[in-house]
Short mmCIF file of C-alpha atoms and ligand atoms in Angstrom, two decimals:
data_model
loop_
_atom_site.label_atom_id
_atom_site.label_comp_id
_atom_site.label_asym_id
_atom_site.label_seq_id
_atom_site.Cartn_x
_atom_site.Cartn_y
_atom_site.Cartn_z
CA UNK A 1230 -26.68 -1.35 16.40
CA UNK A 1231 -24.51 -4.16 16.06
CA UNK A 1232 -21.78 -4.75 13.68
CA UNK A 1233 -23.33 -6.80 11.32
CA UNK A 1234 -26.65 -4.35 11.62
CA UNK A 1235 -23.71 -1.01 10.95
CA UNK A 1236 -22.45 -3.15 7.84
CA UNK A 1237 -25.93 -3.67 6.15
CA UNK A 1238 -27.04 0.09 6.88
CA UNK A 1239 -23.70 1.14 5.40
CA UNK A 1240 -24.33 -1.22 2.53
CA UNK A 1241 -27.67 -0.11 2.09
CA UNK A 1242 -26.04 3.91 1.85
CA UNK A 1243 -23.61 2.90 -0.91
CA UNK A 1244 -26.43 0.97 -3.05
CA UNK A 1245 -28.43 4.00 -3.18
CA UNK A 1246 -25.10 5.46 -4.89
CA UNK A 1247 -24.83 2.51 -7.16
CA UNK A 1248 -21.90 0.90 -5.79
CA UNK A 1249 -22.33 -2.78 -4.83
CA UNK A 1250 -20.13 -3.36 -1.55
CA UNK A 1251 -20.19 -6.90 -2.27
CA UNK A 1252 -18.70 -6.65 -5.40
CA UNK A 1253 -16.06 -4.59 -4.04
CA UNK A 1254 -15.26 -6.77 -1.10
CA UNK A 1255 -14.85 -9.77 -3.22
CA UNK A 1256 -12.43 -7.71 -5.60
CA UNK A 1257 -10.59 -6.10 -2.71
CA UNK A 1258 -9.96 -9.76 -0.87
CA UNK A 1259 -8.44 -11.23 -4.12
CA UNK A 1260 -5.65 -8.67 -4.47
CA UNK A 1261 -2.34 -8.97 -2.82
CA UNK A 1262 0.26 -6.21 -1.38
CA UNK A 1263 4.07 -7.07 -1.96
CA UNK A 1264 5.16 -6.40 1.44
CA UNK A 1265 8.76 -5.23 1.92
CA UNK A 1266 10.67 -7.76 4.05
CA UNK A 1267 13.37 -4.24 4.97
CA UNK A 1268 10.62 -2.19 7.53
CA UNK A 1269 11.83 -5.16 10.06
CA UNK A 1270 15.24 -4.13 10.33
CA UNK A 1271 15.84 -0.87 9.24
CA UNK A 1272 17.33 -2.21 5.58
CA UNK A 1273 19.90 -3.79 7.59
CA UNK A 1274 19.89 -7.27 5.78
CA UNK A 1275 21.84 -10.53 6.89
CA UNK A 1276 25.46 -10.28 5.80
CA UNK A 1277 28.16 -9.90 7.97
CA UNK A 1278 28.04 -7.93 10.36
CA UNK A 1279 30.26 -5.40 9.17
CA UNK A 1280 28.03 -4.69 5.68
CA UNK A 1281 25.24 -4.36 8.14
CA UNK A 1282 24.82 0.20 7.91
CA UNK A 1283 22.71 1.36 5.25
CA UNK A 1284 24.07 3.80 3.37
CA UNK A 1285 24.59 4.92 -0.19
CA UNK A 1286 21.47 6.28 -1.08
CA UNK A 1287 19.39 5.05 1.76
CA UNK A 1288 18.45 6.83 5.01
CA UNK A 1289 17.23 5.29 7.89
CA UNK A 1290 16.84 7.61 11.01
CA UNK A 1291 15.53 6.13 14.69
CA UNK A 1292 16.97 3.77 16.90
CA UNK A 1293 13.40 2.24 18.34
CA UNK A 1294 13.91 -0.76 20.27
CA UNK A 1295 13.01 -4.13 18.88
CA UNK A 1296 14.54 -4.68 15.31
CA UNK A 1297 14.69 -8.43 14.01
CA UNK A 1298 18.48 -9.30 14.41
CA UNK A 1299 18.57 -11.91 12.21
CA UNK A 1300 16.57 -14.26 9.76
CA UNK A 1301 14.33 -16.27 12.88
CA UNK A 1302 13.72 -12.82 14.25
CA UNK A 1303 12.53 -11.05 11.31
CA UNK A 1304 10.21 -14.44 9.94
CA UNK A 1305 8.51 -14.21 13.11
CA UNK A 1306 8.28 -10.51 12.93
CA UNK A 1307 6.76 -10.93 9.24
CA UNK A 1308 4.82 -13.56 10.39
CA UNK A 1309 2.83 -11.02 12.70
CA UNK A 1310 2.38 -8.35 10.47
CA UNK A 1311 1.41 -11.10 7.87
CA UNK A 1312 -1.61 -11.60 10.84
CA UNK A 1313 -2.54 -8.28 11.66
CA UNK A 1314 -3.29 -8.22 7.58
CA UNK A 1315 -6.78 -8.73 6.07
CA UNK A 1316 -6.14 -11.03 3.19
CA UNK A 1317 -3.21 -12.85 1.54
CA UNK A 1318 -0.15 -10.95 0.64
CA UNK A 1319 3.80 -11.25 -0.91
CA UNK A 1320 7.00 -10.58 0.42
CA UNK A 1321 9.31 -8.68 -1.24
CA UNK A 1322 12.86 -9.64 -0.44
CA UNK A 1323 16.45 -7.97 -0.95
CA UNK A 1324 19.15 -9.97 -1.97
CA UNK A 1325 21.20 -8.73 1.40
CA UNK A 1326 18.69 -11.21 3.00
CA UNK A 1327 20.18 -14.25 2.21
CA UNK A 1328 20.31 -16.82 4.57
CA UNK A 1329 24.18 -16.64 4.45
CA UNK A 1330 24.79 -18.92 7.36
CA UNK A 1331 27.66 -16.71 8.89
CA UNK A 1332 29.56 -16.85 5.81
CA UNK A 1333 30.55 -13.92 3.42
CA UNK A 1334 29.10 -14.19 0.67
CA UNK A 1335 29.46 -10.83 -1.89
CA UNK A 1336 26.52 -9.50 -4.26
CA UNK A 1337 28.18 -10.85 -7.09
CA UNK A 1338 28.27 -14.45 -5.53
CA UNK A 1339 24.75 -14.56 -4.56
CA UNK A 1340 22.42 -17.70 -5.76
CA UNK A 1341 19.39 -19.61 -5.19
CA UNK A 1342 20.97 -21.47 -2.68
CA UNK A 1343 20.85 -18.55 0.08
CA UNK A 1344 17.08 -18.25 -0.39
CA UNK A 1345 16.30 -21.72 -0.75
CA UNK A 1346 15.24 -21.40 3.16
CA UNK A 1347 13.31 -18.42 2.35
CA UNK A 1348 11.40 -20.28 -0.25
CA UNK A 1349 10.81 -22.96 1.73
CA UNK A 1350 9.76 -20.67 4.83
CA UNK A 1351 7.15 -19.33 2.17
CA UNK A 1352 5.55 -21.68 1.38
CA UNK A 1353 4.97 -23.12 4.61
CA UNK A 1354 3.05 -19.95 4.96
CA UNK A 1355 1.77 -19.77 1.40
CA UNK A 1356 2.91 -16.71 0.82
CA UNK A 1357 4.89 -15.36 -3.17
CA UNK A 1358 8.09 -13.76 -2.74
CA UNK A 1359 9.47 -10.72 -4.95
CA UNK A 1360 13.02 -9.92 -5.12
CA UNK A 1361 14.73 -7.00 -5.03
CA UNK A 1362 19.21 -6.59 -6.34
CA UNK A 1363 20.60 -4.36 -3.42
CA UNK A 1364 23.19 -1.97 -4.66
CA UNK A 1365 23.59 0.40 -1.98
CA UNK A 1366 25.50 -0.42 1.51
CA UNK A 1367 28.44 -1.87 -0.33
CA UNK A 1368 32.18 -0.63 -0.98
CA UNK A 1369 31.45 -0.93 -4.47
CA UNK A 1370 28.26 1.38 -4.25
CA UNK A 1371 30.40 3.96 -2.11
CA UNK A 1372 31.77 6.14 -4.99
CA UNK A 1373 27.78 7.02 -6.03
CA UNK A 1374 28.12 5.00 -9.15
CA UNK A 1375 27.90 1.20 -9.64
CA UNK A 1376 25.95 0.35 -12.75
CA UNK A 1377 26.78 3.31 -14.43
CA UNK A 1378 30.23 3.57 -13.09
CA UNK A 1379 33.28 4.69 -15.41
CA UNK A 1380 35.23 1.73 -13.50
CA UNK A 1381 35.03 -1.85 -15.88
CA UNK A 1382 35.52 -3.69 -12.31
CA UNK A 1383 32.70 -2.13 -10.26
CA UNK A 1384 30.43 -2.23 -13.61
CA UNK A 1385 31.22 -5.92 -14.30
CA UNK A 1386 30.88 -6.24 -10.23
CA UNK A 1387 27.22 -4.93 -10.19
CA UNK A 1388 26.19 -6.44 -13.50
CA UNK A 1389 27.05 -9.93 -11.75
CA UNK A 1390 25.07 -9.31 -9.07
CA UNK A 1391 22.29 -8.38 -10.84
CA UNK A 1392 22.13 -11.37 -13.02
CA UNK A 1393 22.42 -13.13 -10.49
CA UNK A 1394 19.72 -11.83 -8.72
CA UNK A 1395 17.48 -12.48 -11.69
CA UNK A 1396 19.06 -15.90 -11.28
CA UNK A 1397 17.19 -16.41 -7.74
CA UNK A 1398 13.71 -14.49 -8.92
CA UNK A 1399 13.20 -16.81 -11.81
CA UNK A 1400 13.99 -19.84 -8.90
CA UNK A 1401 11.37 -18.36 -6.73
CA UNK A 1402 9.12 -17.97 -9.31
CA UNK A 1403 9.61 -21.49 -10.79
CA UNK A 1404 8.90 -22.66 -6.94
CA UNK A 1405 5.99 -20.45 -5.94
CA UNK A 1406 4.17 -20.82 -9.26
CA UNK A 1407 4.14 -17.40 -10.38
CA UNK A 1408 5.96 -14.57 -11.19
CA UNK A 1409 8.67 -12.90 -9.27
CA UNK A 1410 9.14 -9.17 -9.68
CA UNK A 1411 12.39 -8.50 -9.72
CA UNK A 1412 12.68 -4.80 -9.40
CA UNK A 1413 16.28 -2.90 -9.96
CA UNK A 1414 16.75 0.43 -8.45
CA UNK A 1415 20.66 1.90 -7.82
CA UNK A 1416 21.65 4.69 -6.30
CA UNK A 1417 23.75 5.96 -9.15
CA UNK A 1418 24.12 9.91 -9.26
CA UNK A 1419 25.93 13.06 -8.29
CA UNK A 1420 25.86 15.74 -5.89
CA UNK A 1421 26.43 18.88 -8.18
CA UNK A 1422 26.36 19.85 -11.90
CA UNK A 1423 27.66 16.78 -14.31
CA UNK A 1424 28.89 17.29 -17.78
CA UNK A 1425 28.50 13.64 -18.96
CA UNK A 1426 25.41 12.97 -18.30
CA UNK A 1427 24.95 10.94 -21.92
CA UNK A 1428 28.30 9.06 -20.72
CA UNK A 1429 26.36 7.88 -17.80
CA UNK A 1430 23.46 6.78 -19.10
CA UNK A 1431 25.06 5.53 -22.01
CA UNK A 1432 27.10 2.92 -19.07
CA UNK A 1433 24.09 2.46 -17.59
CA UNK A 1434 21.83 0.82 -20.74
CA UNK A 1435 24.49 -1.17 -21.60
CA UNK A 1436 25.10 -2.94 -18.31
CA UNK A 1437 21.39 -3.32 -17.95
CA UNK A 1438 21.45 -4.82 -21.63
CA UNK A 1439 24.13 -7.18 -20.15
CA UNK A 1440 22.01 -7.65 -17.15
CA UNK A 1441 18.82 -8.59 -19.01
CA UNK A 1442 20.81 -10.22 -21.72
CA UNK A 1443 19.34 -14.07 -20.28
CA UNK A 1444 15.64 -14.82 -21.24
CA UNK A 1445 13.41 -16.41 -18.15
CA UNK A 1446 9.99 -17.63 -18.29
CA UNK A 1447 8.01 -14.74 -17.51
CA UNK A 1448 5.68 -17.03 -16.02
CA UNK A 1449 8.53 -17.30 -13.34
CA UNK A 1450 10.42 -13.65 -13.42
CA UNK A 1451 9.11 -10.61 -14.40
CA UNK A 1452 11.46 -7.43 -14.51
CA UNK A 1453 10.71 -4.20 -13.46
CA UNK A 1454 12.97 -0.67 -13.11
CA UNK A 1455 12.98 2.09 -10.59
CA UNK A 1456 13.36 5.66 -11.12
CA UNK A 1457 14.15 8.31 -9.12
CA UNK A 1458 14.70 12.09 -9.52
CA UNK A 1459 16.93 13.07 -6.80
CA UNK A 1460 18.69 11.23 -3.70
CA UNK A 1461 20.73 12.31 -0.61
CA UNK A 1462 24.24 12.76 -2.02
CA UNK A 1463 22.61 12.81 -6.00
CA UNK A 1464 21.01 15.93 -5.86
CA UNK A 1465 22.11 17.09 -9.11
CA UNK A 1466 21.85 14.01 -11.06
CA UNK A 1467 20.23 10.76 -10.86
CA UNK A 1468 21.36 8.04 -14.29
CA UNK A 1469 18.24 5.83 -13.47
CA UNK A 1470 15.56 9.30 -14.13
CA UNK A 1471 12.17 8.13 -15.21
CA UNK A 1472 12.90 9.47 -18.70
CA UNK A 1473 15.55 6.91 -18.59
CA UNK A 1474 14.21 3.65 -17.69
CA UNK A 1475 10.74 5.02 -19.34
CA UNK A 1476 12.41 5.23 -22.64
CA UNK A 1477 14.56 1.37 -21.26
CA UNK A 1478 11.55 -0.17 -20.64
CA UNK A 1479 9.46 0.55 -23.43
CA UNK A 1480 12.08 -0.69 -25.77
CA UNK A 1481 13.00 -3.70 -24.18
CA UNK A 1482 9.71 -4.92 -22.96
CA UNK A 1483 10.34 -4.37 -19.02
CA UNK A 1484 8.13 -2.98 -16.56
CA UNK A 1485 8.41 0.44 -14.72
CA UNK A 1486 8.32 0.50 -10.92
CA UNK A 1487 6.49 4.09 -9.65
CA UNK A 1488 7.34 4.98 -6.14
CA UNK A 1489 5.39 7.65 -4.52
CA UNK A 1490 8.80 9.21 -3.23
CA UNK A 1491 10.82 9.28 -6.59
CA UNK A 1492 9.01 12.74 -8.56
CA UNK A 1493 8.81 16.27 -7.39
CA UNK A 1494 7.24 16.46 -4.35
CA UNK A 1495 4.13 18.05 -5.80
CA UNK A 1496 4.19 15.55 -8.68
CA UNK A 1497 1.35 12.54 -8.34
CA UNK A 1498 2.02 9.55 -9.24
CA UNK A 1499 -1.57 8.80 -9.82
CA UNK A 1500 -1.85 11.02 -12.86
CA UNK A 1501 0.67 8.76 -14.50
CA UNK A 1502 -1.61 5.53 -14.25
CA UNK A 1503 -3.39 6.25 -17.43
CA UNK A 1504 -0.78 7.85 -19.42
CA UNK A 1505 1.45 4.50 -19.07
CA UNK A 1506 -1.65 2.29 -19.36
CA UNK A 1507 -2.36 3.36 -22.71
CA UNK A 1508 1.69 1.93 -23.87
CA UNK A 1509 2.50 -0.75 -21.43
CA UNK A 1510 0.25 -3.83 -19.78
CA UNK A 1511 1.41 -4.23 -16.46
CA UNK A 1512 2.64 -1.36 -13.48
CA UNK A 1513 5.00 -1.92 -10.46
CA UNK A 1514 4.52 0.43 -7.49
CA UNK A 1515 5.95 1.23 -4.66
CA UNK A 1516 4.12 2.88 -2.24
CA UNK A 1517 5.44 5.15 0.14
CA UNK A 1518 4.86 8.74 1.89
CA UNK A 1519 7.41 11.16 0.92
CA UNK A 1520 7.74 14.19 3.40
CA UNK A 1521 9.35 17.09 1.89
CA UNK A 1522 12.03 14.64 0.30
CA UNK A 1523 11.57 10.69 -0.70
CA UNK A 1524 11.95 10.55 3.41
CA UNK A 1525 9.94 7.13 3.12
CA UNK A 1526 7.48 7.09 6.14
CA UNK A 1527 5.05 5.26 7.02
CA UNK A 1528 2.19 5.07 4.86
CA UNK A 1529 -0.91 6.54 5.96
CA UNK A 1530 -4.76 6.80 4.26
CA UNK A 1531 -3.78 9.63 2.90
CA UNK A 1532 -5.19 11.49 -0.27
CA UNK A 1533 -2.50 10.57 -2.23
CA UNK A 1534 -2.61 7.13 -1.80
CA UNK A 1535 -6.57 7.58 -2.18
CA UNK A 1536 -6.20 9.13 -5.55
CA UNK A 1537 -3.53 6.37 -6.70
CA UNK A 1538 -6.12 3.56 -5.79
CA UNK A 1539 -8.76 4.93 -7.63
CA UNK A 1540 -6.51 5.94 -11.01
CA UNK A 1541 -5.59 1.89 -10.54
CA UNK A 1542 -9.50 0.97 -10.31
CA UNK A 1543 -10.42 3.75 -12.65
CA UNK A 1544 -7.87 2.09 -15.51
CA UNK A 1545 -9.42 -0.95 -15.45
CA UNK A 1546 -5.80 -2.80 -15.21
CA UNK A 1547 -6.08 -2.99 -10.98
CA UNK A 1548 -5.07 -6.67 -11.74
CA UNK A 1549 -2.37 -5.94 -13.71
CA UNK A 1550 -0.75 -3.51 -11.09
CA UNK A 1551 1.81 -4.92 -8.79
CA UNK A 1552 1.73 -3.04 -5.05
CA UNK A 1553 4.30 -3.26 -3.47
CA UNK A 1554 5.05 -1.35 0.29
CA UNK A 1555 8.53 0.62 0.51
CA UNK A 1556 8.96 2.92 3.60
CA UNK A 1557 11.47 2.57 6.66
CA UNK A 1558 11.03 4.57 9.55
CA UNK A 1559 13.05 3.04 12.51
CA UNK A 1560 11.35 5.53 15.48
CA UNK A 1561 8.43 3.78 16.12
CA UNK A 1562 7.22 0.03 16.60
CA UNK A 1563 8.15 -1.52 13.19
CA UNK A 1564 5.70 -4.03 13.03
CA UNK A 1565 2.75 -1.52 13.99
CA UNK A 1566 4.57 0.81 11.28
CA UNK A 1567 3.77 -2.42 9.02
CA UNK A 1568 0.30 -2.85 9.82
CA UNK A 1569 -0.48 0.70 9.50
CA UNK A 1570 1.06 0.97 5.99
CA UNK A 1571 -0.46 -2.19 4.49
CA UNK A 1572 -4.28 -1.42 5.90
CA UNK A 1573 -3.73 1.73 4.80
CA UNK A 1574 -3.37 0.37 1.48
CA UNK A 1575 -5.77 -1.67 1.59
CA UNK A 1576 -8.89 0.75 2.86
CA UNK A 1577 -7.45 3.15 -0.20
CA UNK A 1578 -8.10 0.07 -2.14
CA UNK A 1579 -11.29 -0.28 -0.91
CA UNK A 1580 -12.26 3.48 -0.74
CA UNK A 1581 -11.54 3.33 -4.41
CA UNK A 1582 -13.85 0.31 -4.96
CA UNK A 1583 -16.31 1.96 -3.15
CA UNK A 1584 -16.64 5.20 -5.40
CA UNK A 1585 -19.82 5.29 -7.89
CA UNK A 1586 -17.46 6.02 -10.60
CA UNK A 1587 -20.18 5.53 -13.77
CA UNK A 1588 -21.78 7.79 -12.17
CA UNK A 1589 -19.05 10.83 -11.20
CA UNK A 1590 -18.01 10.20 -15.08
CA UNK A 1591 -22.02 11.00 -16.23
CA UNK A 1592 -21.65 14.25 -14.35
CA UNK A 1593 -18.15 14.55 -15.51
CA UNK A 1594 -19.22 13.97 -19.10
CA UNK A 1595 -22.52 15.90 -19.17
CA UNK A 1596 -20.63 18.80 -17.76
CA UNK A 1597 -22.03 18.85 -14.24
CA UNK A 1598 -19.06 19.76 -12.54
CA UNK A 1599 -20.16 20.79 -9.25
CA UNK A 1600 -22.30 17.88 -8.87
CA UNK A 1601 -18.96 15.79 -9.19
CA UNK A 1602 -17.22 17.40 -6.91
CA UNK A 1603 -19.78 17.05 -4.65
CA UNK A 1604 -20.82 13.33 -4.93
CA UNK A 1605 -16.56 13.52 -4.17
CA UNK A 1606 -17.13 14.93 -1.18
CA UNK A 1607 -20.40 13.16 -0.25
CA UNK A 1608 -17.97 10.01 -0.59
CA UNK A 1609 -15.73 10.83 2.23
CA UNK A 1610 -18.35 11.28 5.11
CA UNK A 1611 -20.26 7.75 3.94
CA UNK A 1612 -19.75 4.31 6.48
CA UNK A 1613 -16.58 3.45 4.66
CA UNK A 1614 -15.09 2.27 8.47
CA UNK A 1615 -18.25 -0.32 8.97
CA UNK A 1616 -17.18 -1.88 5.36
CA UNK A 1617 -13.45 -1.89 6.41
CA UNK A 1618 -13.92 -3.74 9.42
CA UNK A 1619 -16.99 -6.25 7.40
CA UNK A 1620 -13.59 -6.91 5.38
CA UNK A 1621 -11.51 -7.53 8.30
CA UNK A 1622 -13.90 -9.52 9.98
CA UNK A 1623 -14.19 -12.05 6.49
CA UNK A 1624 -10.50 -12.32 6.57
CA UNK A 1625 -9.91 -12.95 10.21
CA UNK A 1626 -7.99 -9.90 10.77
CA UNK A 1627 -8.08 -7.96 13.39
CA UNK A 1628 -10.22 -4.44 13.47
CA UNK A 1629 -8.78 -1.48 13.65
CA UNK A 1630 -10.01 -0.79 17.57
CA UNK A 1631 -7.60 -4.23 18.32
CA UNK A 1632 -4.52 -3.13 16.39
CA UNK A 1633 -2.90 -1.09 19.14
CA UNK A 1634 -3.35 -3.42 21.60
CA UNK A 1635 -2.22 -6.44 19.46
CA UNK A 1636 0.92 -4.59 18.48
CA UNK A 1637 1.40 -3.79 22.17
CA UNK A 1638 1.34 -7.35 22.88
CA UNK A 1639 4.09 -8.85 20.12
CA UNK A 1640 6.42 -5.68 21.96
CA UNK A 1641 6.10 -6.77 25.35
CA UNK A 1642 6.17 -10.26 24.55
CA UNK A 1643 8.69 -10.74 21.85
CA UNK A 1644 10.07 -7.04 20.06
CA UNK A 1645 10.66 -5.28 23.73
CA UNK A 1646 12.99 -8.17 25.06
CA UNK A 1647 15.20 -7.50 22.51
CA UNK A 1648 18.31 -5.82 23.17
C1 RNT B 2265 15.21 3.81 -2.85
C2 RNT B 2265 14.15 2.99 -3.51
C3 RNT B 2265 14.24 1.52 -3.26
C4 RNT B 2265 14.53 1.19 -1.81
C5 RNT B 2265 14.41 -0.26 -1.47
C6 RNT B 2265 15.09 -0.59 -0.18
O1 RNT B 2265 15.04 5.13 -3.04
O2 RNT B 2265 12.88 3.45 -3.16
O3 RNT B 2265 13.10 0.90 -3.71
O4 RNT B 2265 13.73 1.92 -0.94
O5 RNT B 2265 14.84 -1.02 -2.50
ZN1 ZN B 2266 11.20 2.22 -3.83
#
């Protein structure tokens, strides 16, 4: 068989389930993955050279050959994953990649101006940019507090930045002609046992109440908040738990970012889909694989990410969820590391679009509980892979069988000169 005749035999398998492959292509090629511009260059960012180790919070471990070394090198590294990618996706930017022209330019001076050449790079390519404050790697960041610090100075410090950064997402958004997320997370927390943990959170809603003090068009920024439960160096206590920005967001009308990596390791994200959708509108994710800690690795099809895909399908809101990729693993080809994590996405996507879920909820309803576990398992051994690469083939992307050797060939001719 050819791969047209594989495709139509594999749609023929899933229409005797009930599910239209169509249907779900055509859904599948209309939604977009915010992909993280930091992957490229191990969350080093473009200021000066001597803000360029990541730290405070953030771990990056390998020292593979072939990082972008500055803003030409990591557009054209983008510009390849952006290839290898079925479909039409974002880029999610951090304000430490500015297009700073050499000059030093500190978070709290930050403005539109050092992304108009991002914004104009992006559109060249059609492609909507997300935004991201950066409060870790920084002096300021170093004493594990910054907007929940007891110093005025490093509080006012961070608050500036952070409007500020709001400042450029609304500008991108205005540009683009949608909605920039601009998602906060900071590194604020302790090692060991804190007594004033109500003083710290306390800090922390007031300087975000300062920080979301401007109105913007939320047809041009959109706001969102990242938990986390512990971090390297915060093991004790985070501020910025899910309670708290929960409980922030709720009130204020801002939208919580879930990443994979931020809850107990056996906690799933997935299960929180529908409790949130029945309060809120619209979810920000972050997907990423968490190994043993939030160790952010690449993302793989893996059943987590399957069972987060189908709670987004299964809530009816998949349009109203905002995916966005966050892992950094710097010990392997970054831009195959890319590719992986995105298709990955995507086929969980799919996989989810693919499941006959009126029917598993008839079984589920009527009772018939083996009979949905096994349609479950009868899923996982139909022709999902013939689908995948229909998809692929629709969006001139390459298959899975060419990805290796495509990614081989951006490394020997452009990634492996690179010293
Ligand atoms: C850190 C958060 C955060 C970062 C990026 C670089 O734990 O996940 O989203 O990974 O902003
Ligand atoms: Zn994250």
């Amino acid at each position: 068989m050819n791969d047209q005749q594989l495709f139509h035999s594999a749609e023929e398998r899933y229409s005797e389930l009930g599910v239209e492959v169509q249907s779900g292509l055509e859904r599948l090629a209309k939604l977009d993955l915010s992909i993280h511009c930091w992957q490229a260059d191990d969350v080093g960012g473009f200021e000066t050279p001597d803000a360029k180790l990541a730290g405070g919070g953030i771990q990056v471990t390998g020292n593979y050959p072939g990082k972008a070394r500055s803003l030409e090198e990591l557009r054209a590294d983008l510009q390849t994953v952006f290839a290898l990618l079925p479909g039409k996706h974002r880029l999610a930017l951090h304000a430490s990649y500015g297009d700073f022209a050499g000059k030093k330019i500190d978070r709290d001076q930050v403005a539109p101006e050092h992304f108009q050449s991002w914004a104009e790079w992006a559109s060249t390519h059609g492609i909507s940019l997300d935004f991201n404050s950066t409060f870790f790697s920084h002096p300021l960041a170093d004493s594990g507090f910054t907007l929940s610090s007891k110093n005025h100075e490093v509080r006012s410090f961070w608050i500036c930045h952070a409007q500020a950064c709001r400042e450029i997402g609304a500008f991108l958004g205005e540009r683009q002609g949608n909605p920039c997320i601009h998602n906060l997370w900071i590194p604020d927390g302790a090692k060991d046992h804190t007594v004033d943990r109500f003083g710290y959170r306390r800090l922390l809603a007031e300087s975000l109440d300062a920080i979301y003090e401007r109105d913007y068009d939320p047809g041009c920024l959109k706001d969102s908040l990242e938990s986390k439960l512990f971090g390297i160096g915060s093991e004790a206590f985070v501020v910025g738990s899910h309670e708290f920005y929960l409980g922030y967001a709720l009130s204020r009308g801002k939208l919580i970012c879930l990443d994979s990596g931020h809850f107990h390791p056996t906690e799933s994200i997935a299960d929180k889909v529908s409790a949130l959708f029945q309060f809120v509108e619209e979810l920000v994710f972050h997907v990423s694989r968490p190994m043993r800690w939030d160790s952010d690795h690449v993302v793989i099809l893996s059943d987590e990410l399957r069972e987060l895909c189908a709670e987004l399908v299964r809530s009816g809101k998949l349009e109203r969820c905002h995916v966005g990729l966050d892992f950094f693993d710097a010990t392997l080809n970054r831009i195959g590391s890319y590719a992986i994590g995105a298709r990955a996405t995507l086929k969980a996507f799919l996989m989810a679009l693919l499941l006959p879920h009126e029917r598993l909820r008839r079984y589920e309803e009527s009772g018939d509980f083996f009979a949905r576990l096994g349609l479950l398992e009868e899923m996982k051994g139909l022709p999902f892979g013939a689908v995948w690469d229909e998809h692929c083939r629709r969006m001139n992307a390459p298959l899975d069988r060419e990805l290796i050797e495509r990614v081989q060939r951006y490394e020997r001719d452009v990634t492996g000169r690179r010293q």
